[in-house]
PDB file of C-alpha atoms in Angstrom:
ATOM      1  CA  GLY A   1      66.780  81.598 -82.058  1.00  0.00           C
ATOM      2  CA  GLY A   2      69.637  82.961 -79.988  1.00  0.00           C
ATOM      3  CA  ALA A   3      71.174  79.519 -79.515  1.00  0.00           C
ATOM      4  CA  ALA A   4      70.902  78.772 -83.245  1.00  0.00           C
ATOM      5  CA  LEU A   5      72.633  82.052 -84.064  1.00  0.00           C
ATOM      6  CA  GLU A   6      75.418  81.258 -81.597  1.00  0.00           C
ATOM      7  CA  TYR A   7      75.971  77.828 -83.162  1.00  0.00           C
ATOM      8  CA  ALA A   8      75.987  79.374 -86.633  1.00  0.00           C
ATOM      9  CA  SER A   9      78.348  82.137 -85.534  1.00  0.00           C
ATOM     10  CA  ASN A  10      80.795  79.670 -83.995  1.00  0.00           C
ATOM     11  CA  LEU A  11      80.900  77.627 -87.190  1.00  0.00           C
ATOM     12  CA  TYR A  12      81.201  80.766 -89.321  1.00  0.00           C
ATOM     13  CA  LEU A  13      84.114  82.094 -87.279  1.00  0.00           C
ATOM     14  CA  VAL A  14      85.964  78.792 -87.433  1.00  0.00           C
ATOM     15  CA  ILE A  15      85.695  78.708 -91.224  1.00  0.00           C
ATOM     16  CA  ALA A  16      86.085  82.404 -92.060  1.00  0.00           C
ATOM     17  CA  GLY A  17      88.168  83.483 -89.097  1.00  0.00           C
ATOM     18  CA  THR A  18      90.826  80.818 -89.488  1.00  0.00           C
ATOM     19  CA  PHE A  19      91.676  81.995 -93.000  1.00  0.00           C
ATOM     20  CA  ILE A  20      91.161  85.725 -92.586  1.00  0.00           C
ATOM     21  CA  LEU A  21      92.917  86.126 -89.250  1.00  0.00           C
ATOM     22  CA  SER A  22      95.860  84.034 -90.414  1.00  0.00           C
ATOM     23  CA  VAL A  23      96.296  86.478 -93.312  1.00  0.00           C
ATOM     24  CA  THR A  24      95.959  89.616 -91.207  1.00  0.00           C
ATOM     25  CA  ASN A  25      98.295  88.291 -88.509  1.00  0.00           C
ATOM     26  CA  VAL A  26     100.949  87.833 -91.191  1.00  0.00           C
ATOM     27  CA  ILE A  27     100.603  91.254 -92.811  1.00  0.00           C
ATOM     28  CA  PHE A  28     100.380  93.371 -89.648  1.00  0.00           C
ATOM     29  CA  PRO A  29     104.099  93.124 -88.736  1.00  0.00           C
ATOM     30  CA  LYS A  30     104.981  93.860 -92.349  1.00  0.00           C
ATOM     31  CA  LEU A  31     102.737  96.925 -92.408  1.00  0.00           C
ATOM     32  CA  SER A  32     104.278  98.158 -89.166  1.00  0.00           C
ATOM     33  CA  ARG A  33     107.785  97.782 -90.609  1.00  0.00           C
ATOM     34  CA  LEU A  34     106.800  99.607 -93.797  1.00  0.00           C
ATOM     35  CA  THR A  35     105.271 102.449 -91.782  1.00  0.00           C
ATOM     36  CA  ALA A  36     108.372 102.745 -89.615  1.00  0.00           C
ATOM     37  CA  GLY A  37     110.547 102.785 -92.753  1.00  0.00           C
ATOM     38  CA  GLY A  38     108.444 105.445 -94.444  1.00  0.00           C
ATOM     39  CA  LYS A  39     107.709 103.139 -97.406  1.00  0.00           C
ATOM     40  CA  GLU A  40     104.240 104.500 -98.124  1.00  0.00           C
ATOM     41  CA  GLY A  41     103.996 103.199-101.699  1.00  0.00           C
ATOM     42  CA  GLU A  42     104.878  99.654-100.692  1.00  0.00           C
ATOM     43  CA  PHE A  43     102.482  99.960 -97.730  1.00  0.00           C
ATOM     44  CA  GLN A  44      99.558 100.805-100.029  1.00  0.00           C
ATOM     45  CA  ASP A  45     100.517  98.081-102.511  1.00  0.00           C
ATOM     46  CA  THR A  46     100.517  95.533 -99.680  1.00  0.00           C
ATOM     47  CA  ILE A  47      97.035  96.579 -98.572  1.00  0.00           C
ATOM     48  CA  ARG A  48      95.677  96.420-102.123  1.00  0.00           C
ATOM     49  CA  GLN A  49      97.237  93.038-102.879  1.00  0.00           C
ATOM     50  CA  THR A  50      96.117  91.543 -99.567  1.00  0.00           C
ATOM     51  CA  THR A  51      92.578  92.812-100.085  1.00  0.00           C
ATOM     52  CA  HIS A  52      92.545  91.448-103.632  1.00  0.00           C
ATOM     53  CA  THR A  53      93.791  88.016-102.559  1.00  0.00           C
ATOM     54  CA  CYS A  54      91.433  87.827 -99.589  1.00  0.00           C
ATOM     55  CA  LEU A  55      88.415  88.569-101.765  1.00  0.00           C
ATOM     56  CA  PHE A  56      89.577  86.028-104.340  1.00  0.00           C
ATOM     57  CA  PHE A  57      89.241  83.300-101.729  1.00  0.00           C
ATOM     58  CA  VAL A  58      86.534  84.736 -99.482  1.00  0.00           C
ATOM     59  CA  LEU A  59      83.883  85.332-102.164  1.00  0.00           C
ATOM     60  CA  PRO A  60      83.698  81.657-103.215  1.00  0.00           C
ATOM     61  CA  MET A  61      84.024  80.585 -99.566  1.00  0.00           C
ATOM     62  CA  SER A  62      81.010  82.660 -98.567  1.00  0.00           C
ATOM     63  CA  VAL A  63      78.824  81.473-101.436  1.00  0.00           C
ATOM     64  CA  GLY A  64      79.996  77.882-101.036  1.00  0.00           C
ATOM     65  CA  LEU A  65      79.104  78.023 -97.357  1.00  0.00           C
ATOM     66  CA  MET A  66      75.620  79.199 -98.273  1.00  0.00           C
ATOM     67  CA  VAL A  67      75.217  76.287-100.690  1.00  0.00           C
ATOM     68  CA  VAL A  68      76.248  73.594 -98.197  1.00  0.00           C
ATOM     69  CA  ALA A  69      75.016  75.241 -94.993  1.00  0.00           C
ATOM     70  CA  ARG A  70      72.429  72.589 -94.156  1.00  0.00           C
ATOM     71  CA  PRO A  71      74.514  69.419 -94.674  1.00  0.00           C
ATOM     72  CA  LEU A  72      77.453  71.105 -92.926  1.00  0.00           C
ATOM     73  CA  VAL A  73      75.398  72.066 -89.861  1.00  0.00           C
ATOM     74  CA  SER A  74      73.798  68.619 -89.792  1.00  0.00           C
ATOM     75  CA  LEU A  75      77.190  66.914 -90.009  1.00  0.00           C
ATOM     76  CA  ILE A  76      78.757  69.013 -87.232  1.00  0.00           C
ATOM     77  CA  TYR A  77      75.846  69.495 -84.845  1.00  0.00           C
ATOM     78  CA  GLY A  78      73.071  67.114 -85.924  1.00  0.00           C
ATOM     79  CA  GLY A  79      71.948  64.255 -83.725  1.00  0.00           C
ATOM     80  CA  GLY A  80      70.448  63.769 -80.274  1.00  0.00           C
ATOM     81  CA  GLU A  81      68.628  66.844 -79.033  1.00  0.00           C
ATOM     82  CA  PHE A  82      69.869  68.816 -82.035  1.00  0.00           C
ATOM     83  CA  ASP A  83      66.928  67.767 -84.224  1.00  0.00           C
ATOM     84  CA  ALA A  84      65.956  68.634 -87.801  1.00  0.00           C
ATOM     85  CA  PHE A  85      64.343  71.923 -86.735  1.00  0.00           C
ATOM     86  CA  SER A  86      67.516  72.972 -84.932  1.00  0.00           C
ATOM     87  CA  VAL A  87      69.553  72.085 -88.016  1.00  0.00           C
ATOM     88  CA  ASP A  88      67.248  74.117 -90.251  1.00  0.00           C
ATOM     89  CA  ILE A  89      67.281  77.331 -88.220  1.00  0.00           C
ATOM     90  CA  THR A  90      71.036  77.111 -87.588  1.00  0.00           C
ATOM     91  CA  ALA A  91      71.660  76.570 -91.311  1.00  0.00           C
ATOM     92  CA  THR A  92      69.413  79.557 -92.046  1.00  0.00           C
ATOM     93  CA  GLY A  93      71.474  81.710 -89.704  1.00  0.00           C
ATOM     94  CA  LEU A  94      74.728  80.490 -91.244  1.00  0.00           C
ATOM     95  CA  THR A  95      73.457  81.196 -94.764  1.00  0.00           C
ATOM     96  CA  TRP A  96      72.502  84.795 -94.049  1.00  0.00           C
ATOM     97  CA  MET A  97      75.590  85.402 -91.935  1.00  0.00           C
ATOM     98  CA  SER A  98      77.794  84.287 -94.833  1.00  0.00           C
ATOM     99  CA  LEU A  99      76.672  87.335 -96.814  1.00  0.00           C
ATOM    100  CA  GLY A 100      78.933  89.421 -94.612  1.00  0.00           C
ATOM    101  CA  MET A 101      82.111  87.379 -95.052  1.00  0.00           C
ATOM    102  CA  ALA A 102      83.643  89.769 -97.585  1.00  0.00           C
ATOM    103  CA  GLY A 103      82.963  92.681 -95.246  1.00  0.00           C
ATOM    104  CA  TYR A 104      84.445  90.709 -92.355  1.00  0.00           C
ATOM    105  CA  ALA A 105      87.593  90.094 -94.382  1.00  0.00           C
ATOM    106  CA  LEU A 106      87.931  93.719 -95.464  1.00  0.00           C
ATOM    107  CA  GLN A 107      87.376  95.122 -91.983  1.00  0.00           C
ATOM    108  CA  ASN A 108      90.162  92.928 -90.616  1.00  0.00           C
ATOM    109  CA  VAL A 109      92.605  93.873 -93.369  1.00  0.00           C
ATOM    110  CA  LEU A 110      91.844  97.603 -93.369  1.00  0.00           C
ATOM    111  CA  SER A 111      91.807  97.918 -89.580  1.00  0.00           C
ATOM    112  CA  ARG A 112      95.367  96.543 -89.547  1.00  0.00           C
ATOM    113  CA  ALA A 113      96.348  99.356 -91.917  1.00  0.00           C
ATOM    114  CA  TYR A 114      95.088 101.930 -89.429  1.00  0.00           C
ATOM    115  CA  PHE A 115      96.661 100.247 -86.423  1.00  0.00           C
ATOM    116  CA  ALA A 116     100.011  99.910 -88.205  1.00  0.00           C
ATOM    117  CA  ARG A 117      99.932 103.695 -88.651  1.00  0.00           C
ATOM    118  CA  GLN A 118      98.880 104.096 -85.019  1.00  0.00           C
ATOM    119  CA  LYS A 119      95.566 105.654 -86.042  1.00  0.00           C
ATOM    120  CA  GLY A 120      93.193 103.602 -83.918  1.00  0.00           C
ATOM    121  CA  LYS A 121      90.443 106.217 -83.633  1.00  0.00           C
ATOM    122  CA  VAL A 122      89.003 105.478 -87.073  1.00  0.00           C
ATOM    123  CA  PRO A 123      88.538 101.716 -86.457  1.00  0.00           C
ATOM    124  CA  LEU A 124      87.099 102.546 -83.025  1.00  0.00           C
ATOM    125  CA  ALA A 125      84.539 104.957 -84.471  1.00  0.00           C
ATOM    126  CA  ALA A 126      83.731 102.619 -87.372  1.00  0.00           C
ATOM    127  CA  GLY A 127      83.277  99.735 -84.950  1.00  0.00           C
ATOM    128  CA  ALA A 128      80.915 101.769 -82.769  1.00  0.00           C
ATOM    129  CA  ALA A 129      78.874 102.781 -85.828  1.00  0.00           C
ATOM    130  CA  SER A 130      78.670  99.190 -87.044  1.00  0.00           C
ATOM    131  CA  ILE A 131      77.442  98.054 -83.622  1.00  0.00           C
ATOM    132  CA  LEU A 132      74.735 100.710 -83.744  1.00  0.00           C
ATOM    133  CA  VAL A 133      73.713  99.547 -87.230  1.00  0.00           C
ATOM    134  CA  ASN A 134      73.583  95.963 -85.965  1.00  0.00           C
ATOM    135  CA  VAL A 135      71.376  96.889 -83.006  1.00  0.00           C
ATOM    136  CA  LEU A 136      68.975  98.951 -85.134  1.00  0.00           C
ATOM    137  CA  LEU A 137      68.686  96.237 -87.781  1.00  0.00           C
ATOM    138  CA  CYS A 138      68.122  93.557 -85.139  1.00  0.00           C
ATOM    139  CA  MET A 139      65.273  95.624 -83.706  1.00  0.00           C
ATOM    140  CA  ALA A 140      63.797  96.082 -87.188  1.00  0.00           C
ATOM    141  CA  LEU A 141      64.260  92.550 -88.549  1.00  0.00           C
ATOM    142  CA  ALA A 142      64.119  90.155 -85.598  1.00  0.00           C
ATOM    143  CA  GLN A 143      60.330  89.984 -85.459  1.00  0.00           C
ATOM    144  CA  ARG A 144      59.891  89.810 -89.237  1.00  0.00           C
ATOM    145  CA  MET A 145      62.665  87.381 -90.166  1.00  0.00           C
ATOM    146  CA  GLY A 146      63.659  85.658 -86.922  1.00  0.00           C
ATOM    147  CA  VAL A 147      67.116  84.084 -86.966  1.00  0.00           C
ATOM    148  CA  ALA A 148      67.602  85.154 -90.602  1.00  0.00           C
ATOM    149  CA  GLY A 149      67.045  88.785 -89.603  1.00  0.00           C
ATOM    150  CA  LEU A 150      69.582  88.605 -86.777  1.00  0.00           C
ATOM    151  CA  ALA A 151      72.160  86.974 -89.048  1.00  0.00           C
ATOM    152  CA  LEU A 152      71.499  89.491 -91.833  1.00  0.00           C
ATOM    153  CA  SER A 153      71.987  92.312 -89.328  1.00  0.00           C
ATOM    154  CA  SER A 154      75.395  90.896 -88.446  1.00  0.00           C
ATOM    155  CA  ALA A 155      76.345  90.586 -92.116  1.00  0.00           C
ATOM    156  CA  VAL A 156      75.291  94.152 -92.917  1.00  0.00           C
ATOM    157  CA  SER A 157      77.123  95.554 -89.890  1.00  0.00           C
ATOM    158  CA  SER A 158      80.349  93.835 -90.980  1.00  0.00           C
ATOM    159  CA  THR A 159      79.992  95.355 -94.431  1.00  0.00           C
ATOM    160  CA  VAL A 160      79.258  98.799 -92.992  1.00  0.00           C
ATOM    161  CA  TYR A 161      82.345  98.517 -90.785  1.00  0.00           C
ATOM    162  CA  ALA A 162      84.489  97.735 -93.833  1.00  0.00           C
ATOM    163  CA  LEU A 163      83.023 100.617 -95.849  1.00  0.00           C
ATOM    164  CA  LEU A 164      83.572 103.093 -93.017  1.00  0.00           C
ATOM    165  CA  LEU A 165      87.208 102.033 -92.869  1.00  0.00           C
ATOM    166  CA  ASP A 166      87.694 102.282 -96.625  1.00  0.00           C
ATOM    167  CA  ILE A 167      85.944 105.607 -97.292  1.00  0.00           C
ATOM    168  CA  PRO A 168      88.592 107.782 -95.555  1.00  0.00           C
ATOM    169  CA  LEU A 169      91.310 105.914 -97.443  1.00  0.00           C
ATOM    170  CA  GLU A 170      89.534 106.461-100.756  1.00  0.00           C
ATOM    171  CA  LEU A 171      89.120 110.171-100.018  1.00  0.00           C
ATOM    172  CA  ARG A 172      92.873 110.441 -99.430  1.00  0.00           C
ATOM    173  CA  GLY A 173      93.670 108.481-102.577  1.00  0.00           C
ATOM    174  CA  GLU A 174      94.944 105.534-100.536  1.00  0.00           C
ATOM    175  CA  GLY A 175      92.029 103.146-100.994  1.00  0.00           C
ATOM    176  CA  VAL A 176      91.732  99.889-102.876  1.00  0.00           C
ATOM    177  CA  LEU A 177      88.893 100.701-105.281  1.00  0.00           C
ATOM    178  CA  SER A 178      90.857 101.412-108.440  1.00  0.00           C
ATOM    179  CA  ARG A 179      89.398 100.721-111.878  1.00  0.00           C
ATOM    180  CA  SER A 180      91.474  97.558-112.291  1.00  0.00           C
ATOM    181  CA  PHE A 181      90.467  96.354-108.809  1.00  0.00           C
ATOM    182  CA  LEU A 182      86.765  96.832-109.549  1.00  0.00           C
ATOM    183  CA  LEU A 183      87.199  95.012-112.863  1.00  0.00           C
ATOM    184  CA  ASP A 184      88.851  92.099-111.069  1.00  0.00           C
ATOM    185  CA  LEU A 185      86.102  92.154-108.445  1.00  0.00           C
ATOM    186  CA  GLY A 186      83.570  91.756-111.246  1.00  0.00           C
ATOM    187  CA  LYS A 187      85.549  88.806-112.594  1.00  0.00           C
ATOM    188  CA  MET A 188      85.664  87.203-109.149  1.00  0.00           C
ATOM    189  CA  THR A 189      81.917  87.662-108.806  1.00  0.00           C
ATOM    190  CA  LEU A 190      81.324  86.005-112.172  1.00  0.00           C
ATOM    191  CA  ALA A 191      83.616  83.090-111.325  1.00  0.00           C
ATOM    192  CA  THR A 192      81.879  82.759-107.954  1.00  0.00           C
ATOM    193  CA  ALA A 193      78.455  82.691-109.604  1.00  0.00           C
ATOM    194  CA  LEU A 194      79.570  79.920-111.958  1.00  0.00           C
ATOM    195  CA  MET A 195      81.028  78.027-109.014  1.00  0.00           C
ATOM    196  CA  ALA A 196      77.781  78.389-107.072  1.00  0.00           C
ATOM    197  CA  VAL A 197      75.782  76.851-109.916  1.00  0.00           C
ATOM    198  CA  GLY A 198      78.160  73.898-110.128  1.00  0.00           C
ATOM    199  CA  ALA A 199      78.311  73.323-106.371  1.00  0.00           C
ATOM    200  CA  TRP A 200      74.526  73.673-106.017  1.00  0.00           C
ATOM    201  CA  ALA A 201      73.896  71.181-108.831  1.00  0.00           C
ATOM    202  CA  VAL A 202      76.281  68.619-107.347  1.00  0.00           C
ATOM    203  CA  ALA A 203      74.810  69.110-103.867  1.00  0.00           C
ATOM    204  CA  GLY A 204      71.362  68.384-105.267  1.00  0.00           C
ATOM    205  CA  LEU A 205      72.551  65.288-107.107  1.00  0.00           C
ATOM    206  CA  THR A 206      74.405  63.785-104.141  1.00  0.00           C
ATOM    207  CA  GLU A 207      71.884  64.618-101.423  1.00  0.00           C
ATOM    208  CA  GLY A 208      70.395  61.446 -99.980  1.00  0.00           C
ATOM    209  CA  LEU A 209      72.608  59.037-101.934  1.00  0.00           C
ATOM    210  CA  LEU A 210      74.006  57.690 -98.666  1.00  0.00           C
ATOM    211  CA  PRO A 211      72.284  57.623 -95.280  1.00  0.00           C
ATOM    212  CA  GLY A 212      73.208  59.720 -92.260  1.00  0.00           C
ATOM    213  CA  LYS A 213      76.594  61.342 -91.731  1.00  0.00           C
ATOM    214  CA  ALA A 214      78.137  59.479 -94.669  1.00  0.00           C
ATOM    215  CA  GLY A 215      75.642  61.103 -97.025  1.00  0.00           C
ATOM    216  CA  GLU A 216      76.292  64.562 -95.598  1.00  0.00           C
ATOM    217  CA  LEU A 217      80.027  64.045 -95.903  1.00  0.00           C
ATOM    218  CA  LEU A 218      79.589  62.923 -99.515  1.00  0.00           C
ATOM    219  CA  THR A 219      77.520  66.015-100.339  1.00  0.00           C
ATOM    220  CA  LEU A 220      80.050  68.343 -98.721  1.00  0.00           C
ATOM    221  CA  GLY A 221      83.047  66.719-100.380  1.00  0.00           C
ATOM    222  CA  ALA A 222      81.462  66.500-103.820  1.00  0.00           C
ATOM    223  CA  SER A 223      80.165  70.076-103.668  1.00  0.00           C
ATOM    224  CA  ALA A 224      83.546  71.421-102.571  1.00  0.00           C
ATOM    225  CA  ALA A 225      85.314  69.496-105.330  1.00  0.00           C
ATOM    226  CA  ALA A 226      82.844  70.796-107.910  1.00  0.00           C
ATOM    227  CA  GLY A 227      83.302  74.341-106.649  1.00  0.00           C
ATOM    228  CA  VAL A 228      87.082  74.154-106.942  1.00  0.00           C
ATOM    229  CA  ALA A 229      86.819  72.484-110.354  1.00  0.00           C
ATOM    230  CA  VAL A 230      84.711  75.388-111.639  1.00  0.00           C
ATOM    231  CA  TYR A 231      86.138  78.392-109.790  1.00  0.00           C
ATOM    232  CA  PHE A 232      89.840  78.063-110.503  1.00  0.00           C
ATOM    233  CA  PRO A 233      89.515  77.322-114.240  1.00  0.00           C
ATOM    234  CA  ALA A 234      87.101  80.256-114.477  1.00  0.00           C
ATOM    235  CA  ALA A 235      89.648  82.442-112.684  1.00  0.00           C
ATOM    236  CA  VAL A 236      92.327  81.337-115.142  1.00  0.00           C
ATOM    237  CA  LEU A 237      90.116  82.054-118.152  1.00  0.00           C
ATOM    238  CA  LEU A 238      89.210  85.464-116.716  1.00  0.00           C
ATOM    239  CA  ARG A 239      92.934  86.175-116.249  1.00  0.00           C
ATOM    240  CA  LEU A 240      92.836  86.824-112.537  1.00  0.00           C
ATOM    241  CA  ASP A 241      96.338  86.921-111.058  1.00  0.00           C
ATOM    242  CA  GLU A 242      95.588  84.351-108.372  1.00  0.00           C
ATOM    243  CA  GLY A 243      94.196  81.980-110.981  1.00  0.00           C
ATOM    244  CA  GLN A 244      97.294  82.349-113.118  1.00  0.00           C
ATOM    245  CA  LEU A 245      99.490  81.714-110.083  1.00  0.00           C
ATOM    246  CA  ALA A 246      97.511  78.593-109.186  1.00  0.00           C
ATOM    247  CA  LEU A 247      97.900  77.347-112.774  1.00  0.00           C
ATOM    248  CA  LYS A 248     101.675  77.847-112.620  1.00  0.00           C
ATOM    249  CA  MET A 249     101.839  75.922-109.350  1.00  0.00           C
ATOM    250  CA  VAL A 250      99.842  73.043-110.824  1.00  0.00           C
ATOM    251  CA  LYS A 251     102.120  72.925-113.878  1.00  0.00           C
ATOM    252  CA  ARG A 252     105.200  72.936-111.644  1.00  0.00           C
ATOM    253  CA  VAL A 253     103.879  70.069-109.539  1.00  0.00           C
ATOM    254  CA  TRP A 254     102.841  68.177-112.669  1.00  0.00           C
ATOM    255  CA  LYS A 255     106.359  68.457-114.136  1.00  0.00           C
ATOM    256  CA  ARG A 256     107.927  67.227-110.897  1.00  0.00           C
ATOM    257  CA  GLY A 257     105.546  64.264-110.853  1.00  0.00           C
TER     258      GLY A 257
END
């Protein structure tokens, strides 16, 4: 169980961490400059926009990862001593762990806001509390759910960490949870749900069409393509800013072609 969770965690961090940390590494110097310049309004706008954009991409990433967890794990790790049972329990861990991707994204963005203001005590306390939550949930769920329980504990602790970082900001009127943000979050969730249905259907149709790694690669590629083909048009129809921007970029490239 522990080894399966480690394999799942490594894969999760490569996929989620690469995107999320690249974003936070870009915004941190900007936040520090804005703090030094006393530009509080622009600072808060940057946090809200970064959070909005991160969730726009992370929500479909997390659900998409849940849909293709098994063929992805099998493609990367499968073979030799890593048998079908190992693939199954690792994919289970990856699926449950993916539930915490939004929390993982938010905790990284919001912690940078605190560090840019040189207020590291709040992230430190929130991190300690999230570790405690993780330990308690592992004790409660490990025997009942096995690897799934350990992965769920990790996902919940990431979400708790993010909430503990956001609550003080909300209380000071500096948080991200405005009415328009929550409305957009609902739109993202709807678009993600539609994407999940499309990706899941395509994954089911393509599974087993080709043998071995070729079949897994086909399932992953087709599912990803279906997800993109559903999510971005849905985002455009729901008038999400990122969807509109993507549409403008496509039109610009089309005109140049």
